[in-house]
PDB file of C-alpha atoms in Angstrom:
ATOM      1  CA  TYR A  25      95.793 110.835  92.744  1.00 77.00           C
ATOM      2  CA  GLY A  26      99.347 109.600  92.694  1.00 86.00           C
ATOM      3  CA  LEU A  27     100.499 107.727  95.780  1.00 89.00           C
ATOM      4  CA  LYS A  28     104.015 106.861  96.754  1.00 89.00           C
ATOM      5  CA  ALA A  29     104.763 103.179  97.100  1.00 91.00           C
ATOM      6  CA  GLY A  30     104.426 102.116 100.714  1.00 90.00           C
ATOM      7  CA  GLU A  31     102.169 103.206 103.534  1.00 89.00           C
ATOM      8  CA  ASN A  32      99.736 106.060 102.738  1.00 90.00           C
ATOM      9  CA  LEU A  33      97.130 107.676 104.966  1.00 88.00           C
ATOM     10  CA  ILE A  34      94.333 109.030 102.767  1.00 90.00           C
ATOM     11  CA  VAL A  35      91.917 111.554 104.283  1.00 90.00           C
ATOM     12  CA  PHE A  36      88.671 112.225 102.421  1.00 91.00           C
ATOM     13  CA  LYS A  37      84.968 112.926 102.815  1.00 93.00           C
ATOM     14  CA  TYR A  38      81.755 112.170 100.966  1.00 93.00           C
ATOM     15  CA  GLU A  39      80.270 115.163  99.173  1.00 94.00           C
ATOM     16  CA  SER A  40      77.352 115.410  96.773  1.00 93.00           C
ATOM     17  CA  ILE A  41      75.467 118.310  95.225  1.00 92.00           C
ATOM     18  CA  TRP A  42      71.695 118.259  94.629  1.00 92.00           C
ATOM     19  CA  SER A  43      69.783 120.887  92.669  1.00 89.00           C
ATOM     20  CA  LYS A  44      66.756 122.664  94.143  1.00 84.00           C
ATOM     21  CA  ALA A  45      63.617 123.694  92.317  1.00 78.00           C
ATOM     22  CA  LYS A  46      63.635 127.082  94.070  1.00 82.00           C
ATOM     23  CA  ARG A  47      66.421 129.436  95.087  1.00 82.00           C
ATOM     24  CA  ASP A  48      67.172 129.506  98.837  1.00 76.00           C
ATOM     25  CA  GLN A  49      65.878 132.752 100.394  1.00 75.00           C
ATOM     26  CA  GLU A  50      68.855 133.194 102.747  1.00 78.00           C
ATOM     27  CA  THR A  51      71.789 132.162 100.594  1.00 78.00           C
ATOM     28  CA  GLY A  52      70.399 132.521  97.074  1.00 76.00           C
ATOM     29  CA  SER A  53      71.757 129.048  96.312  1.00 83.00           C
ATOM     30  CA  ARG A  54      69.988 126.668  93.948  1.00 85.00           C
ATOM     31  CA  VAL A  55      71.788 123.576  95.288  1.00 89.00           C
ATOM     32  CA  ASP A  56      71.987 121.499  98.461  1.00 89.00           C
ATOM     33  CA  VAL A  57      75.471 120.285  99.387  1.00 92.00           C
ATOM     34  CA  VAL A  58      75.692 117.124 101.496  1.00 94.00           C
ATOM     35  CA  GLU A  59      78.995 116.271 103.231  1.00 94.00           C
ATOM     36  CA  SER A  60      80.207 113.607 105.616  1.00 93.00           C
ATOM     37  CA  GLU A  61      82.711 114.054 108.419  1.00 91.00           C
ATOM     38  CA  PRO A  62      86.350 113.494 107.383  1.00 91.00           C
ATOM     39  CA  LEU A  63      87.305 109.842 107.086  1.00 91.00           C
ATOM     40  CA  ALA A  64      90.648 108.136 106.683  1.00 90.00           C
ATOM     41  CA  VAL A  65      92.030 104.950 105.268  1.00 90.00           C
ATOM     42  CA  LEU A  66      95.537 103.559 105.620  1.00 88.00           C
ATOM     43  CA  ILE A  67      96.796 101.515 102.679  1.00 90.00           C
ATOM     44  CA  THR A  68     100.111 100.104 101.596  1.00 91.00           C
ATOM     45  CA  ALA A  69     100.349 101.113  97.938  1.00 92.00           C
ATOM     46  CA  LYS A  70     102.262  98.976  95.490  1.00 92.00           C
ATOM     47  CA  PRO A  71     104.268 100.571  92.653  1.00 92.00           C
ATOM     48  CA  GLY A  72     102.115 100.985  89.523  1.00 91.00           C
ATOM     49  CA  ALA A  73      98.951  99.708  91.208  1.00 92.00           C
ATOM     50  CA  LYS A  74      95.610 101.482  90.773  1.00 94.00           C
ATOM     51  CA  TYR A  75      93.045 101.767  93.543  1.00 94.00           C
ATOM     52  CA  ASN A  76      89.441 102.974  93.564  1.00 94.00           C
ATOM     53  CA  PHE A  77      86.899 104.055  96.151  1.00 93.00           C
ATOM     54  CA  SER A  78      83.851 101.823  96.370  1.00 93.00           C
ATOM     55  CA  PHE A  79      80.603 102.908  98.055  1.00 92.00           C
ATOM     56  CA  LEU A  80      76.872 102.823  97.473  1.00 89.00           C
ATOM     57  CA  PRO A  81      75.699 106.017  95.745  1.00 91.00           C
ATOM     58  CA  ALA A  82      72.638 107.977  96.843  1.00 93.00           C
ATOM     59  CA  ASP A  83      69.609 108.297  94.554  1.00 93.00           C
ATOM     60  CA  ASN A  84      68.120 111.411  96.140  1.00 93.00           C
ATOM     61  CA  LEU A  85      68.800 114.159  98.689  1.00 92.00           C
ATOM     62  CA  ARG A  86      67.258 112.270 101.607  1.00 93.00           C
ATOM     63  CA  ASP A  87      69.362 109.171 100.845  1.00 94.00           C
ATOM     64  CA  ALA A  88      72.471 111.351 100.467  1.00 94.00           C
ATOM     65  CA  LYS A  89      71.952 112.853 103.928  1.00 94.00           C
ATOM     66  CA  GLN A  90      71.526 109.390 105.449  1.00 94.00           C
ATOM     67  CA  LEU A  91      74.593 108.158 103.577  1.00 93.00           C
ATOM     68  CA  ALA A  92      76.689 111.109 104.795  1.00 93.00           C
ATOM     69  CA  ASP A  93      75.733 110.430 108.433  1.00 93.00           C
ATOM     70  CA  SER A  94      77.231 106.927 108.364  1.00 91.00           C
ATOM     71  CA  PHE A  95      79.467 107.048 105.288  1.00 92.00           C
ATOM     72  CA  VAL A  96      81.918 104.182 104.780  1.00 91.00           C
ATOM     73  CA  ALA A  97      84.059 103.683 101.710  1.00 92.00           C
ATOM     74  CA  GLN A  98      86.191 100.760 100.704  1.00 93.00           C
ATOM     75  CA  ILE A  99      89.426 100.897  98.751  1.00 93.00           C
ATOM     76  CA  ILE A 100      89.631  98.200  96.093  1.00 94.00           C
ATOM     77  CA  ASP A 101      92.386  97.244  93.676  1.00 93.00           C
ATOM     78  CA  GLU A 102      92.083  96.621  89.916  1.00 93.00           C
ATOM     79  CA  GLN A 103      90.885  93.047  90.501  1.00 94.00           C
ATOM     80  CA  LYS A 104      88.111  94.338  92.824  1.00 93.00           C
ATOM     81  CA  ASN A 105      89.877  92.932  95.918  1.00 93.00           C
ATOM     82  CA  LEU A 106      89.261  94.788  99.160  1.00 93.00           C
ATOM     83  CA  VAL A 107      92.410  96.654 100.223  1.00 92.00           C
ATOM     84  CA  ALA A 108      91.052  98.665 103.172  1.00 91.00           C
ATOM     85  CA  GLU A 109      87.919 100.195 104.661  1.00 90.00           C
ATOM     86  CA  SER A 110      87.563 103.746 105.912  1.00 89.00           C
ATOM     87  CA  VAL A 111      87.298 104.737 109.564  1.00 87.00           C
ATOM     88  CA  ALA A 112      86.719 108.027 111.349  1.00 85.00           C
ATOM     89  CA  LEU A 113      89.726 110.334 111.031  1.00 81.00           C
ATOM     90  CA  ASN A 114      90.114 110.643 114.809  1.00 77.00           C
ATOM     91  CA  ALA A 115      90.713 106.868 115.036  1.00 72.00           C
ATOM     92  CA  TYR A 116      94.079 107.323 113.285  1.00 68.00           C
ATOM     93  CA  LYS A 117      94.856 110.420 115.340  1.00 69.00           C
ATOM     94  CA  LYS A 118      94.286 108.475 118.574  1.00 69.00           C
ATOM     95  CA  GLN A 119      96.418 105.609 117.279  1.00 68.00           C
ATOM     96  CA  GLU A 120      99.248 108.016 116.366  1.00 71.00           C
ATOM     97  CA  GLN A 121      99.032 109.740 119.767  1.00 71.00           C
ATOM     98  CA  GLN A 122      99.251 106.385 121.558  1.00 72.00           C
ATOM     99  CA  LYS A 123     102.266 105.442 119.432  1.00 74.00           C
ATOM    100  CA  MET A 124     104.015 108.735 120.255  1.00 75.00           C
ATOM    101  CA  GLN A 125     103.211 108.350 123.954  1.00 76.00           C
ATOM    102  CA  LYS A 126     104.775 104.858 124.001  1.00 77.00           C
ATOM    103  CA  GLU A 127     107.876 106.180 122.222  1.00 75.00           C
ATOM    104  CA  GLN A 128     108.175 108.989 124.747  1.00 74.00           C
ATOM    105  CA  GLU A 129     107.778 106.554 127.658  1.00 74.00           C
ATOM    106  CA  LEU A 130     110.523 104.348 126.226  1.00 74.00           C
ATOM    107  CA  ILE A 131     112.810 107.368 125.845  1.00 69.00           C
ATOM    108  CA  LEU A 132     112.137 108.436 129.430  1.00 67.00           C
ATOM    109  CA  GLU A 133     112.740 104.918 130.772  1.00 68.00           C
ATOM    110  CA  LYS A 134     115.976 104.655 128.823  1.00 65.00           C
ATOM    111  CA  HIS A 135     117.322 107.967 130.066  1.00 59.00           C
ATOM    112  CA  SER A 136     115.969 108.207 133.619  1.00 59.00           C
ATOM    113  CA  SER A 137     118.584 106.032 135.314  1.00 53.00           C
ATOM    114  CA  SER A 138     120.392 109.012 136.825  1.00 48.00           C
ATOM    115  CA  ALA A 139     120.962 112.724 136.389  1.00 48.00           C
ATOM    116  CA  ALA A 140     124.587 112.062 135.505  1.00 48.00           C
ATOM    117  CA  SER A 141     123.702 109.749 132.645  1.00 54.00           C
ATOM    118  CA  ILE A 142     121.204 112.305 131.309  1.00 50.00           C
ATOM    119  CA  GLY A 143     123.874 115.014 131.366  1.00 54.00           C
ATOM    120  CA  ALA A 144     126.297 112.721 129.572  1.00 52.00           C
ATOM    121  CA  GLU A 145     123.746 111.854 126.901  1.00 57.00           C
ATOM    122  CA  GLU A 146     122.447 115.406 126.365  1.00 62.00           C
ATOM    123  CA  GLY A 147     123.185 115.268 122.634  1.00 68.00           C
ATOM    124  CA  VAL A 148     121.224 112.014 122.255  1.00 75.00           C
ATOM    125  CA  ILE A 149     118.175 113.466 124.019  1.00 77.00           C
ATOM    126  CA  LEU A 150     118.299 116.589 121.895  1.00 77.00           C
ATOM    127  CA  GLU A 151     118.350 114.469 118.727  1.00 77.00           C
ATOM    128  CA  GLN A 152     115.383 112.441 120.000  1.00 78.00           C
ATOM    129  CA  LEU A 153     113.424 115.610 120.741  1.00 80.00           C
ATOM    130  CA  LYS A 154     114.213 116.888 117.240  1.00 78.00           C
ATOM    131  CA  ALA A 155     112.919 113.606 115.790  1.00 79.00           C
ATOM    132  CA  ILE A 156     109.662 113.737 117.779  1.00 83.00           C
ATOM    133  CA  TRP A 157     108.888 117.446 117.225  1.00 83.00           C
ATOM    134  CA  PRO A 158     107.817 117.266 113.526  1.00 81.00           C
ATOM    135  CA  ARG A 159     105.272 114.522 114.315  1.00 82.00           C
ATOM    136  CA  ALA A 160     103.590 116.526 117.091  1.00 82.00           C
ATOM    137  CA  ASN A 161     100.433 118.411 116.209  1.00 84.00           C
ATOM    138  CA  ALA A 162      99.971 122.123 116.938  1.00 83.00           C
ATOM    139  CA  ASP A 163      98.205 121.541 120.275  1.00 83.00           C
ATOM    140  CA  GLU A 164     100.950 119.217 121.514  1.00 83.00           C
ATOM    141  CA  LYS A 165     103.668 121.678 120.507  1.00 83.00           C
ATOM    142  CA  LYS A 166     101.855 124.529 122.251  1.00 83.00           C
ATOM    143  CA  ALA A 167     101.368 122.465 125.433  1.00 82.00           C
ATOM    144  CA  PHE A 168     105.057 121.518 125.433  1.00 83.00           C
ATOM    145  CA  LEU A 169     106.202 125.121 124.995  1.00 82.00           C
ATOM    146  CA  VAL A 170     103.893 126.265 127.799  1.00 80.00           C
ATOM    147  CA  TRP A 171     105.403 123.569 130.028  1.00 81.00           C
ATOM    148  CA  VAL A 172     108.982 124.523 129.088  1.00 79.00           C
ATOM    149  CA  PHE A 173     108.538 128.204 129.811  1.00 81.00           C
ATOM    150  CA  GLN A 174     106.757 127.532 133.098  1.00 79.00           C
ATOM    151  CA  LYS A 175     109.685 125.434 134.345  1.00 66.00           C
TER     152      LYS A 175
END
């Protein structure tokens, strides 16, 4: 995949397909699909650089299921240097939520000196809300709109 130079959050999962000797009675499928939970890795890509995933492959279905339960992949560069290691996707989500919460607290501190100053800086607050809105996930947007219309 092509990455832009700079910081990139890559979301992926382990998936392997294993053939069965007999067709499944319920689904009619002749394969077993093994998948891990979504994982993420944050890397700072350099222009023109190539990166690869590195992980231990499974030799059989049982090993694949064990691998998927605790899957970890490393990102390595062309010289086989470790660039980053994967973590659970929700780890980055929590980190991003904490970052947004700190930004919001700073905005509130900056503009909570008095009602008059808030009225005078209405345009600034609106611009800050516009900047925060695209980074909010669907649940956060919904919760905000519920709050607004209840006030």
